[in-house]
PDB file of C-alpha atoms in Angstrom:
ATOM      1  CA  MET P 191     -24.420 -10.261   2.397  1.00 88.00           C
ATOM      2  CA  LEU P 192     -24.880  -7.017   0.138  1.00 92.00           C
ATOM      3  CA  GLN P 193     -22.508  -5.239   1.881  1.00 93.00           C
ATOM      4  CA  GLY P 194     -19.977  -7.913   2.255  1.00 94.00           C
ATOM      5  CA  THR P 195     -19.972  -8.180  -1.744  1.00 96.00           C
ATOM      6  CA  TYR P 196     -19.349  -4.467  -2.140  1.00 97.00           C
ATOM      7  CA  LEU P 197     -16.301  -4.651   0.002  1.00 96.00           C
ATOM      8  CA  ILE P 198     -14.917  -7.356  -1.864  1.00 97.00           C
ATOM      9  CA  LEU P 199     -15.330  -5.281  -5.083  1.00 97.00           C
ATOM     10  CA  CYS P 200     -13.728  -2.783  -3.340  1.00 97.00           C
ATOM     11  CA  ILE P 201     -10.615  -4.565  -2.536  1.00 97.00           C
ATOM     12  CA  LEU P 202     -10.523  -5.872  -6.102  1.00 97.00           C
ATOM     13  CA  GLY P 203     -11.537  -2.411  -7.499  1.00 97.00           C
ATOM     14  CA  ILE P 204      -7.906  -1.385  -5.961  1.00 97.00           C
ATOM     15  CA  ALA P 205      -5.807  -4.565  -6.258  1.00 98.00           C
ATOM     16  CA  LEU P 206      -6.665  -5.227  -9.885  1.00 97.00           C
ATOM     17  CA  PRO P 207      -6.005  -1.834 -11.565  1.00 96.00           C
ATOM     18  CA  TYR P 208      -2.860  -1.001  -9.362  1.00 97.00           C
ATOM     19  CA  SER P 209      -1.642  -4.450 -10.504  1.00 97.00           C
ATOM     20  CA  GLN P 210      -0.802  -2.646 -13.473  1.00 95.00           C
ATOM     21  CA  PHE P 211      -0.644   0.561 -12.550  1.00 95.00           C
ATOM     22  CA  ILE P 212       2.335   0.178  -9.734  1.00 96.00           C
ATOM     23  CA  PRO P 213       4.819  -1.654 -12.288  1.00 97.00           C
ATOM     24  CA  PHE P 214       4.305   1.340 -14.744  1.00 96.00           C
ATOM     25  CA  LEU P 215       5.486   3.710 -11.939  1.00 96.00           C
ATOM     26  CA  LEU P 216       8.353   1.720 -10.874  1.00 97.00           C
ATOM     27  CA  GLU P 217       9.552   1.624 -14.665  1.00 96.00           C
ATOM     28  CA  HIS P 218       8.844   5.122 -15.584  1.00 96.00           C
ATOM     29  CA  GLY P 219       7.719   6.973 -12.508  1.00 95.00           C
ATOM     30  CA  LEU P 220       4.988   9.557 -12.463  1.00 93.00           C
ATOM     31  CA  ASP P 221       5.524  10.260 -16.094  1.00 95.00           C
ATOM     32  CA  LEU P 222       1.731  11.745 -16.814  1.00 94.00           C
ATOM     33  CA  GLU P 223       3.408  11.960 -20.534  1.00 96.00           C
ATOM     34  CA  ARG P 224       4.076   8.695 -20.825  1.00 96.00           C
ATOM     35  CA  PHE P 225       0.958   7.443 -19.044  1.00 93.00           C
ATOM     36  CA  PHE P 226      -1.574   9.767 -21.653  1.00 92.00           C
ATOM     37  CA  GLU P 227       0.551   8.428 -24.511  1.00 94.00           C
ATOM     38  CA  GLN P 228       0.089   4.638 -23.878  1.00 93.00           C
ATOM     39  CA  LEU P 229      -3.503   5.489 -22.560  1.00 91.00           C
ATOM     40  CA  PHE P 230      -4.336   6.571 -25.914  1.00 92.00           C
ATOM     41  CA  ILE P 231      -2.202   4.381 -28.357  1.00 95.00           C
ATOM     42  CA  ASN P 232      -4.944   3.029 -30.367  1.00 96.00           C
ATOM     43  CA  ARG P 233      -8.419   3.081 -31.120  1.00 96.00           C
ATOM     44  CA  ILE P 234      -9.387   0.250 -28.455  1.00 96.00           C
ATOM     45  CA  SER P 235      -7.392   2.030 -25.831  1.00 95.00           C
ATOM     46  CA  VAL P 236      -9.345   5.212 -26.579  1.00 95.00           C
ATOM     47  CA  PHE P 237     -12.546   3.280 -26.406  1.00 96.00           C
ATOM     48  CA  PHE P 238     -11.927   1.982 -22.888  1.00 94.00           C
ATOM     49  CA  GLY P 239     -10.217   5.629 -21.880  1.00 93.00           C
ATOM     50  CA  MET P 240     -13.345   7.360 -23.049  1.00 95.00           C
ATOM     51  CA  ASP P 241     -15.644   4.767 -21.404  1.00 96.00           C
ATOM     52  CA  VAL P 242     -13.988   5.618 -18.180  1.00 96.00           C
ATOM     53  CA  VAL P 243     -14.401   9.268 -18.647  1.00 96.00           C
ATOM     54  CA  VAL P 244     -17.891   8.980 -19.203  1.00 98.00           C
ATOM     55  CA  SER P 245     -18.435   6.421 -16.385  1.00 98.00           C
ATOM     56  CA  SER P 246     -16.888   8.842 -14.038  1.00 98.00           C
ATOM     57  CA  LEU P 247     -19.003  11.515 -15.118  1.00 98.00           C
ATOM     58  CA  VAL P 248     -21.962   9.514 -14.131  1.00 98.00           C
ATOM     59  CA  LEU P 249     -20.898   8.549 -11.254  1.00 98.00           C
ATOM     60  CA  TRP P 250     -19.779  11.624  -9.820  1.00 98.00           C
ATOM     61  CA  THR P 251     -23.413  12.667 -10.875  1.00 98.00           C
ATOM     62  CA  PHE P 252     -25.081   9.770  -9.326  1.00 98.00           C
ATOM     63  CA  VAL P 253     -23.035  10.158  -6.090  1.00 98.00           C
ATOM     64  CA  TRP P 254     -24.184  13.729  -5.737  1.00 98.00           C
ATOM     65  CA  LEU P 255     -27.931  13.173  -6.354  1.00 98.00           C
ATOM     66  CA  GLU P 256     -28.217  10.281  -4.580  1.00 97.00           C
ATOM     67  CA  GLY P 257     -25.749  11.056  -1.222  1.00 97.00           C
ATOM     68  CA  SER P 258     -27.569  14.828  -1.119  1.00 97.00           C
ATOM     69  CA  ARG P 259     -31.373  12.813  -1.159  1.00 96.00           C
ATOM     70  CA  LEU P 260     -29.912  10.230   1.439  1.00 96.00           C
ATOM     71  CA  LYS P 261     -28.086  12.971   2.930  1.00 96.00           C
ATOM     72  CA  MET P 262     -24.788  11.068   3.265  1.00 96.00           C
ATOM     73  CA  LYS P 263     -21.660  12.961   4.562  1.00 95.00           C
ATOM     74  CA  ASN P 264     -18.245  13.521   2.898  1.00 96.00           C
ATOM     75  CA  LEU P 265     -19.580  12.771  -0.613  1.00 97.00           C
ATOM     76  CA  TRP P 266     -15.865  14.114  -1.673  1.00 97.00           C
ATOM     77  CA  ILE P 267     -14.586  11.099  -0.421  1.00 97.00           C
ATOM     78  CA  TYR P 268     -16.257   8.979  -3.219  1.00 98.00           C
ATOM     79  CA  ILE P 269     -14.746  11.592  -6.229  1.00 97.00           C
ATOM     80  CA  ALA P 270     -11.255  11.610  -4.681  1.00 98.00           C
ATOM     81  CA  SER P 271     -11.338   7.760  -4.524  1.00 98.00           C
ATOM     82  CA  ASN P 272     -12.240   7.768  -8.703  1.00 98.00           C
ATOM     83  CA  LEU P 273      -9.453  10.149  -9.069  1.00 97.00           C
ATOM     84  CA  ILE P 274      -7.134   8.255  -7.209  1.00 96.00           C
ATOM     85  CA  VAL P 275      -7.850   4.655  -8.228  1.00 97.00           C
ATOM     86  CA  GLY P 276     -10.788   4.499 -10.531  1.00 97.00           C
ATOM     87  CA  VAL P 277     -14.491   4.029 -10.968  1.00 97.00           C
ATOM     88  CA  SER P 278     -13.330   0.779 -10.201  1.00 97.00           C
ATOM     89  CA  LEU P 279     -13.426   1.276  -6.318  1.00 98.00           C
ATOM     90  CA  ALA P 280     -15.234   4.401  -6.059  1.00 98.00           C
ATOM     91  CA  LEU P 281     -18.753   2.904  -7.261  1.00 98.00           C
ATOM     92  CA  PRO P 282     -18.427  -0.035  -5.050  1.00 98.00           C
ATOM     93  CA  LEU P 283     -17.505   2.237  -2.134  1.00 98.00           C
ATOM     94  CA  PHE P 284     -20.274   4.690  -2.431  1.00 98.00           C
ATOM     95  CA  LEU P 285     -22.751   1.675  -3.063  1.00 98.00           C
ATOM     96  CA  LEU P 286     -21.424  -0.276   0.135  1.00 97.00           C
ATOM     97  CA  LEU P 287     -21.905   3.120   2.452  1.00 97.00           C
ATOM     98  CA  ARG P 288     -25.003   3.617   0.436  1.00 97.00           C
ATOM     99  CA  GLN P 289     -26.194   0.566   1.652  1.00 96.00           C
ATOM    100  CA  ARG P 290     -25.506   0.763   5.494  1.00 95.00           C
ATOM    101  CA  LYS P 291     -27.193   4.208   5.206  1.00 95.00           C
ATOM    102  CA  LEU P 292     -29.989   2.570   3.924  1.00 94.00           C
ATOM    103  CA  GLU P 293     -30.267  -0.184   6.318  1.00 92.00           C
ATOM    104  CA  GLU P 294     -29.755   2.093   9.346  1.00 89.00           C
ATOM    105  CA  THR P 295     -32.737   4.465   8.242  1.00 81.00           C
ATOM    106  CA  THR P 296     -34.972   1.661   7.406  1.00 72.00           C
ATOM    107  CA  PRO P 297     -35.185  -0.775  10.051  1.00 68.00           C
ATOM    108  CA  LEU P 298     -35.359  -4.816   9.335  1.00 59.00           C
ATOM    109  CA  ASP P 299     -38.739  -5.302  10.966  1.00 52.00           C
ATOM    110  CA  LYS P 300     -40.422  -2.627   8.793  1.00 58.00           C
ATOM    111  CA  ILE P 301     -38.924  -4.450   5.463  1.00 54.00           C
ATOM    112  CA  VAL P 302     -40.039  -7.586   7.012  1.00 55.00           C
ATOM    113  CA  GLN P 303     -43.642  -6.235   7.730  1.00 53.00           C
ATOM    114  CA  SER P 304     -43.673  -4.655   4.232  1.00 51.00           C
TER     115      SER P 304
END
């Protein structure tokens, strides 16, 4: 159930941001100057931009610490997904694979007995 929820959130985390980014790319190409100009066009945009930057740093820290604690492999994938799509993909993807790791290391019969 929880894994399914995280998977749906991963799909939404790709689809919703890219539904706005792809039209931008089609219209302007990979114009980074225009991208950042539009991202920081007013205080509300700056608010959301700064929120995403800080959220990304928090996510990277969480991925590194929690992923290392659980001995998860390929932690770079979550950082890359954050840079390619955003927190909206990287966080549910990490939580999905973290949940799988937790369930594989904690058999269900131990949980039921607790």
